[in-house]
mmCIF file of C-alpha atoms and ligand atoms in Angstrom:
data_model
loop_
_atom_site.group_PDB
_atom_site.id
_atom_site.type_symbol
_atom_site.label_atom_id
_atom_site.label_comp_id
_atom_site.label_asym_id
_atom_site.label_seq_id
_atom_site.Cartn_x
_atom_site.Cartn_y
_atom_site.Cartn_z
ATOM 1 C CA MET A 275 4.234 -18.758 -10.935
ATOM 2 C CA SER A 276 5.800 -15.467 -11.839
ATOM 3 C CA ILE A 277 3.514 -12.443 -12.146
ATOM 4 C CA ASP A 278 4.539 -12.223 -15.830
ATOM 5 C CA CYS A 279 2.361 -15.295 -16.396
ATOM 6 C CA ILE A 280 -0.752 -13.782 -14.797
ATOM 7 C CA ASN A 281 -3.486 -12.878 -17.280
ATOM 8 C CA ARG A 282 -3.924 -9.168 -16.613
ATOM 9 C CA GLU A 283 -7.112 -8.740 -18.653
ATOM 10 C CA PRO A 284 -9.583 -9.989 -16.008
ATOM 11 C CA LEU A 285 -7.718 -7.998 -13.373
ATOM 12 C CA ASP A 286 -7.966 -4.817 -15.420
ATOM 13 C CA GLU A 287 -11.672 -5.547 -15.964
ATOM 14 C CA PHE A 288 -12.045 -6.082 -12.211
ATOM 15 C CA ILE A 289 -10.625 -2.682 -11.276
ATOM 16 C CA LYS A 290 -12.540 -0.918 -14.065
ATOM 17 C CA ASN A 291 -15.783 -2.456 -12.790
ATOM 18 C CA ASN A 292 -15.116 -2.086 -9.062
ATOM 19 C CA LEU A 293 -13.350 1.238 -8.676
ATOM 20 C CA LYS A 294 -14.706 4.764 -8.932
ATOM 21 C CA GLU A 295 -13.144 6.797 -11.735
ATOM 22 C CA SER A 296 -10.922 8.814 -9.369
ATOM 23 C CA ARG A 297 -9.751 5.663 -7.572
ATOM 24 C CA TYR A 298 -8.940 4.046 -10.917
ATOM 25 C CA ILE A 299 -6.840 7.072 -11.893
ATOM 26 C CA HIS A 300 -5.135 6.938 -8.476
ATOM 27 C CA SER A 301 -4.267 3.260 -9.086
ATOM 28 C CA LEU A 302 -2.557 4.063 -12.383
ATOM 29 C CA GLY A 303 -0.778 6.952 -10.648
ATOM 30 C CA VAL A 304 0.529 4.592 -7.947
ATOM 31 C CA GLU A 305 1.689 2.188 -10.662
ATOM 32 C CA GLU A 306 3.649 4.948 -12.395
ATOM 33 C CA MET A 307 5.158 6.305 -9.176
ATOM 34 C CA ALA A 308 5.975 2.791 -7.927
ATOM 35 C CA VAL A 309 7.955 2.080 -11.110
ATOM 36 C CA ARG A 310 9.794 5.404 -10.745
ATOM 37 C CA LEU A 311 10.687 4.674 -7.103
ATOM 38 C CA ALA A 312 11.607 1.065 -7.912
ATOM 39 C CA GLU A 313 14.075 2.263 -10.551
ATOM 40 C CA MET A 314 15.602 4.728 -8.097
ATOM 41 C CA HIS A 315 15.791 2.460 -5.070
ATOM 42 C CA GLY A 316 16.322 -0.972 -6.595
ATOM 43 C CA ALA A 317 12.986 -2.779 -6.300
ATOM 44 C CA ASP A 318 11.713 -5.039 -9.104
ATOM 45 C CA THR A 319 9.924 -2.678 -11.525
ATOM 46 C CA ASP A 320 7.475 -5.313 -12.862
ATOM 47 C CA LYS A 321 6.381 -6.247 -9.348
ATOM 48 C CA ALA A 322 6.130 -2.563 -8.394
ATOM 49 C CA ALA A 323 3.910 -1.871 -11.430
ATOM 50 C CA PHE A 324 1.689 -4.854 -10.684
ATOM 51 C CA ALA A 325 1.277 -4.170 -6.946
ATOM 52 C CA GLY A 326 0.812 -0.453 -7.651
ATOM 53 C CA ARG A 327 -1.973 -0.942 -10.173
ATOM 54 C CA TYR A 328 -3.985 -3.425 -8.106
ATOM 55 C CA HIS A 329 -3.262 -2.346 -4.507
ATOM 56 C CA ASP A 330 -6.662 -0.658 -3.999
ATOM 57 C CA LEU A 331 -8.845 -3.132 -5.928
ATOM 58 C CA ALA A 332 -11.105 -3.646 -2.878
ATOM 59 C CA LYS A 333 -11.246 0.004 -1.800
ATOM 60 C CA ASN A 334 -14.731 0.789 -3.145
ATOM 61 C CA PHE A 335 -16.496 -2.385 -1.967
ATOM 62 C CA ASP A 336 -19.563 -1.680 0.147
ATOM 63 C CA ASN A 337 -19.453 -2.920 3.755
ATOM 64 C CA GLU A 338 -21.476 -6.027 2.995
ATOM 65 C CA THR A 339 -19.191 -7.148 0.188
ATOM 66 C CA MET A 340 -16.055 -6.391 2.214
ATOM 67 C CA ASP A 341 -17.338 -8.323 5.235
ATOM 68 C CA ALA A 342 -18.281 -11.277 3.013
ATOM 69 C CA TYR A 343 -14.712 -11.449 1.683
ATOM 70 C CA ILE A 344 -13.277 -11.135 5.211
ATOM 71 C CA ARG A 345 -15.327 -14.182 6.231
ATOM 72 C CA LYS A 346 -14.669 -16.068 3.000
ATOM 73 C CA TYR A 347 -10.905 -15.770 3.384
ATOM 74 C CA ASP A 348 -10.814 -16.148 7.190
ATOM 75 C CA LEU A 349 -9.299 -12.730 7.735
ATOM 76 C CA PRO A 350 -9.242 -11.352 11.305
ATOM 77 C CA GLU A 351 -12.550 -10.212 12.864
ATOM 78 C CA TYR A 352 -11.255 -6.705 13.709
ATOM 79 C CA LEU A 353 -11.369 -5.914 9.989
ATOM 80 C CA LEU A 354 -15.170 -6.254 9.840
ATOM 81 C CA GLY A 355 -16.743 -2.858 9.173
ATOM 82 C CA ASN A 356 -13.315 -1.211 8.875
ATOM 83 C CA ASN A 357 -12.779 -0.334 5.211
ATOM 84 C CA ALA A 358 -9.566 1.602 5.895
ATOM 85 C CA LEU A 359 -7.776 -1.452 7.270
ATOM 86 C CA ALA A 360 -9.725 -4.215 5.474
ATOM 87 C CA HIS A 361 -9.329 -3.101 1.834
ATOM 88 C CA SER A 362 -5.610 -3.919 1.689
ATOM 89 C CA LYS A 363 -5.965 -7.353 3.350
ATOM 90 C CA VAL A 364 -8.957 -8.254 1.172
ATOM 91 C CA ALA A 365 -7.162 -7.102 -2.000
ATOM 92 C CA ALA A 366 -4.234 -9.423 -1.235
ATOM 93 C CA ALA A 367 -6.601 -12.343 -0.544
ATOM 94 C CA ILE A 368 -8.435 -11.763 -3.840
ATOM 95 C CA LEU A 369 -5.205 -11.480 -5.842
ATOM 96 C CA GLU A 370 -3.960 -14.718 -4.283
ATOM 97 C CA ASN A 371 -7.144 -16.798 -4.351
ATOM 98 C CA GLU A 372 -9.002 -15.507 -7.396
ATOM 99 C CA PHE A 373 -6.250 -14.364 -9.754
ATOM 100 C CA GLY A 374 -3.472 -16.844 -8.957
ATOM 101 C CA VAL A 375 -0.878 -14.401 -7.626
ATOM 102 C CA ASP A 376 1.618 -16.347 -5.518
ATOM 103 C CA ASP A 377 4.500 -13.890 -5.317
ATOM 104 C CA GLU A 378 4.711 -13.295 -1.547
ATOM 105 C CA ASP A 379 6.513 -9.977 -1.924
ATOM 106 C CA VAL A 380 3.810 -8.619 -4.245
ATOM 107 C CA LEU A 381 1.077 -9.946 -1.939
ATOM 108 C CA ASN A 382 2.736 -8.371 1.108
ATOM 109 C CA ALA A 383 3.202 -5.051 -0.692
ATOM 110 C CA VAL A 384 -0.572 -4.983 -1.268
ATOM 111 C CA ARG A 385 -1.448 -6.441 2.162
ATOM 112 C CA TYR A 386 0.562 -3.832 4.089
ATOM 113 C CA HIS A 387 0.130 -0.809 1.823
ATOM 114 C CA THR A 388 -2.114 0.973 4.361
ATOM 115 C CA THR A 389 -0.416 0.225 7.684
ATOM 116 C CA ALA A 390 3.127 -0.667 6.627
ATOM 117 C CA ARG A 391 4.858 -3.082 9.015
ATOM 118 C CA LYS A 392 8.262 -3.828 10.532
ATOM 119 C CA ASP A 393 10.869 -5.570 8.353
ATOM 120 C CA MET A 394 9.350 -4.311 5.095
ATOM 121 C CA SER A 395 11.072 -5.259 1.848
ATOM 122 C CA ILE A 396 12.139 -2.535 -0.590
ATOM 123 C CA LEU A 397 9.074 -3.424 -2.693
ATOM 124 C CA GLU A 398 6.762 -3.010 0.317
ATOM 125 C CA GLU A 399 8.285 0.379 1.168
ATOM 126 C CA THR A 400 8.030 1.394 -2.492
ATOM 127 C CA ILE A 401 4.291 0.694 -2.629
ATOM 128 C CA PHE A 402 3.627 2.207 0.802
ATOM 129 C CA VAL A 403 5.317 5.459 -0.247
ATOM 130 C CA ALA A 404 4.088 5.508 -3.883
ATOM 131 C CA ASP A 405 0.495 5.324 -2.601
ATOM 132 C CA VAL A 406 0.967 8.613 -0.750
ATOM 133 C CA VAL A 407 3.131 10.540 -3.226
ATOM 134 C CA GLU A 408 1.632 9.637 -6.626
ATOM 135 C CA ASP A 409 1.074 12.584 -8.986
ATOM 136 C CA ASN A 410 -2.734 12.746 -8.631
ATOM 137 C CA ARG A 411 -2.643 13.391 -4.867
ATOM 138 C CA THR A 412 -3.659 16.974 -4.122
ATOM 139 C CA TYR A 413 -2.382 17.894 -0.626
ATOM 140 C CA SER A 414 -0.204 20.983 -0.293
ATOM 141 C CA ASP A 415 3.065 19.231 0.713
ATOM 142 C CA LEU A 416 2.987 16.783 -2.216
ATOM 143 C CA ASP A 417 6.115 18.218 -3.825
ATOM 144 C CA TYR A 418 8.060 17.970 -0.552
ATOM 145 C CA TYR A 419 7.073 14.304 -0.067
ATOM 146 C CA GLN A 420 7.848 13.417 -3.704
ATOM 147 C CA GLN A 421 11.342 14.914 -3.493
ATOM 148 C CA LEU A 422 11.897 13.125 -0.188
ATOM 149 C CA ALA A 423 10.709 9.816 -1.675
ATOM 150 C CA TYR A 424 13.121 10.190 -4.625
ATOM 151 C CA ARG A 425 16.012 11.002 -2.283
ATOM 152 C CA ASP A 426 15.484 8.680 0.691
ATOM 153 C CA LEU A 427 12.827 5.938 0.769
ATOM 154 C CA ASP A 428 13.309 5.108 4.478
ATOM 155 C CA GLN A 429 13.012 8.743 5.530
ATOM 156 C CA ALA A 430 9.878 9.082 3.370
ATOM 157 C CA CYS A 431 8.387 6.025 5.108
ATOM 158 C CA LEU A 432 9.217 7.507 8.503
ATOM 159 C CA GLU A 433 7.703 10.907 7.794
ATOM 160 C CA ILE A 434 4.549 9.389 6.283
ATOM 161 C CA LEU A 435 4.148 7.058 9.278
ATOM 162 C CA GLU A 436 4.660 9.933 11.718
ATOM 163 C CA TYR A 437 2.112 12.023 9.856
ATOM 164 C CA THR A 438 -0.402 9.125 9.866
ATOM 165 C CA ILE A 439 0.087 8.469 13.586
ATOM 166 C CA ARG A 440 -0.322 12.169 14.410
ATOM 167 C CA SER A 441 -3.411 12.518 12.254
ATOM 168 C CA LEU A 442 -5.114 9.361 13.596
ATOM 169 C CA THR A 443 -4.310 10.459 17.163
ATOM 170 C CA THR A 444 -5.925 13.858 16.539
ATOM 171 C CA LYS A 445 -9.024 12.139 15.182
ATOM 172 C CA GLY A 446 -9.135 9.763 18.180
ATOM 173 C CA LYS A 447 -8.798 6.702 15.926
ATOM 174 C CA GLU A 448 -7.033 3.518 16.916
ATOM 175 C CA ILE A 449 -3.560 3.074 15.446
ATOM 176 C CA ASP A 450 -2.790 -0.376 14.091
ATOM 177 C CA LYS A 451 0.013 -2.262 15.831
ATOM 178 C CA ASP A 452 1.752 -2.757 12.455
ATOM 179 C CA THR A 453 1.835 1.024 11.933
ATOM 180 C CA LEU A 454 3.533 1.631 15.304
ATOM 181 C CA GLU A 455 5.978 -1.229 14.788
ATOM 182 C CA ALA A 456 6.770 0.057 11.282
ATOM 183 C CA ARG A 457 7.584 3.503 12.680
ATOM 184 C CA ASP A 458 9.936 2.078 15.340
ATOM 185 C CA TRP A 459 11.545 -0.262 12.819
ATOM 186 C CA VAL A 460 12.238 2.351 10.159
ATOM 187 C CA LEU A 461 13.495 4.872 12.733
ATOM 188 C CA ASN A 462 15.964 2.277 13.982
ATOM 189 C CA LYS A 463 16.951 1.345 10.409
ATOM 190 C CA ILE A 464 17.738 5.001 9.660
ATOM 191 C CA LYS A 465 19.814 5.327 12.858
ATOM 192 C CA GLU A 466 21.769 2.175 12.075
ATOM 193 C CA THR A 467 22.477 3.371 8.523
ATOM 194 C CA GLU A 468 23.720 6.705 9.898
ATOM 195 C CA ASN A 469 25.987 4.977 12.439
ATOM 196 C CA GLY A 470 27.410 2.779 9.712
ATOM 197 C CA LYS A 471 28.467 5.807 7.623
HETATM 198 O O1 DGI B 829 -6.472 3.588 0.035
HETATM 199 P P1 DGI B 829 -5.797 4.928 -0.044
HETATM 200 O O2 DGI B 829 -6.733 6.061 0.279
HETATM 201 O O3 DGI B 829 -5.083 5.150 -1.327
HETATM 202 O O4 DGI B 829 -4.663 4.962 1.088
HETATM 203 P P2 DGI B 829 -4.475 3.961 2.322
HETATM 204 O O5 DGI B 829 -4.677 2.559 1.904
HETATM 205 O O6 DGI B 829 -3.167 4.319 2.934
HETATM 206 O O7 DGI B 829 -5.658 4.312 3.300
HETATM 207 C C1 DGI B 829 -5.633 5.510 4.013
HETATM 208 C C2 DGI B 829 -6.619 5.402 5.156
HETATM 209 O O8 DGI B 829 -6.172 4.415 6.079
HETATM 210 C C3 DGI B 829 -6.746 6.692 5.928
HETATM 211 O O9 DGI B 829 -8.140 6.913 6.125
HETATM 212 C C4 DGI B 829 -6.065 6.436 7.229
HETATM 213 C C5 DGI B 829 -6.222 4.952 7.379
HETATM 214 N N1 DGI B 829 -5.155 4.334 8.202
HETATM 215 C C6 DGI B 829 -3.850 4.219 7.930
HETATM 216 N N2 DGI B 829 -3.179 3.629 8.934
HETATM 217 C C7 DGI B 829 -4.104 3.342 9.871
HETATM 218 C C8 DGI B 829 -5.364 3.775 9.399
HETATM 219 N N3 DGI B 829 -6.508 3.638 10.095
HETATM 220 C C9 DGI B 829 -6.436 3.076 11.308
HETATM 221 N N4 DGI B 829 -7.567 2.938 12.009
HETATM 222 N N5 DGI B 829 -5.247 2.639 11.850
HETATM 223 C C10 DGI B 829 -4.056 2.746 11.175
HETATM 224 O O10 DGI B 829 -2.999 2.348 11.671
HETATM 225 FE FE1 FE B 830 -5.386 1.795 -0.023
HETATM 226 FE FE1 FE B 831 -4.132 3.774 -2.643
#
């Protein structure tokens, strides 16, 4: 079933009821940026809008609720108690099982929006980057990352991944295998594109 056929009303209710105000505004910002990037880089704009709006629908769950969903949908144990990594996997499971989304590309864009992964589709890269560069973000280099994202989606992915890896390393946090594989993959993709020029 195409995402055009999904009834968006209960989904919009869901995010209004489950997200803090600022997170709700962020979600609409990611939707807008995802459409902009999709137009520039050739992803499906309807899928980008959909994945952008709902990517963080599980972000504000308390630990108990998140863990219950992880168990309900048989997601891996390492996600228990780890909101940062769990919210994207749980959001994809909820979209699939409770709202009838069966578009694998949309589901993967939501599922991997935090860590990224190797072999990402253009839609997955679009959502991964839009999440970081949407207009409501407030960090000082926002303008640099937005211009980079408009110009070169792969390079934006690479620089965001390198920043994430550096920042998690500084904080002594474990880096997800998908994040490291995504960095190696996109670096290699950029090199191959350059060699092909
Ligand atoms: O949900 P958002 O705040 O919009 O953004 P996000 O889904 O990218 O989540 C960002 C958080 O995820 C941030 O606290 C860093 C964390 N994160 C990203 N990659 C990894 C990670 N945490 C761990 N432990 N390992 C990762 O590879
Ligand atoms: Fe997120
Ligand atoms: Fe987000």
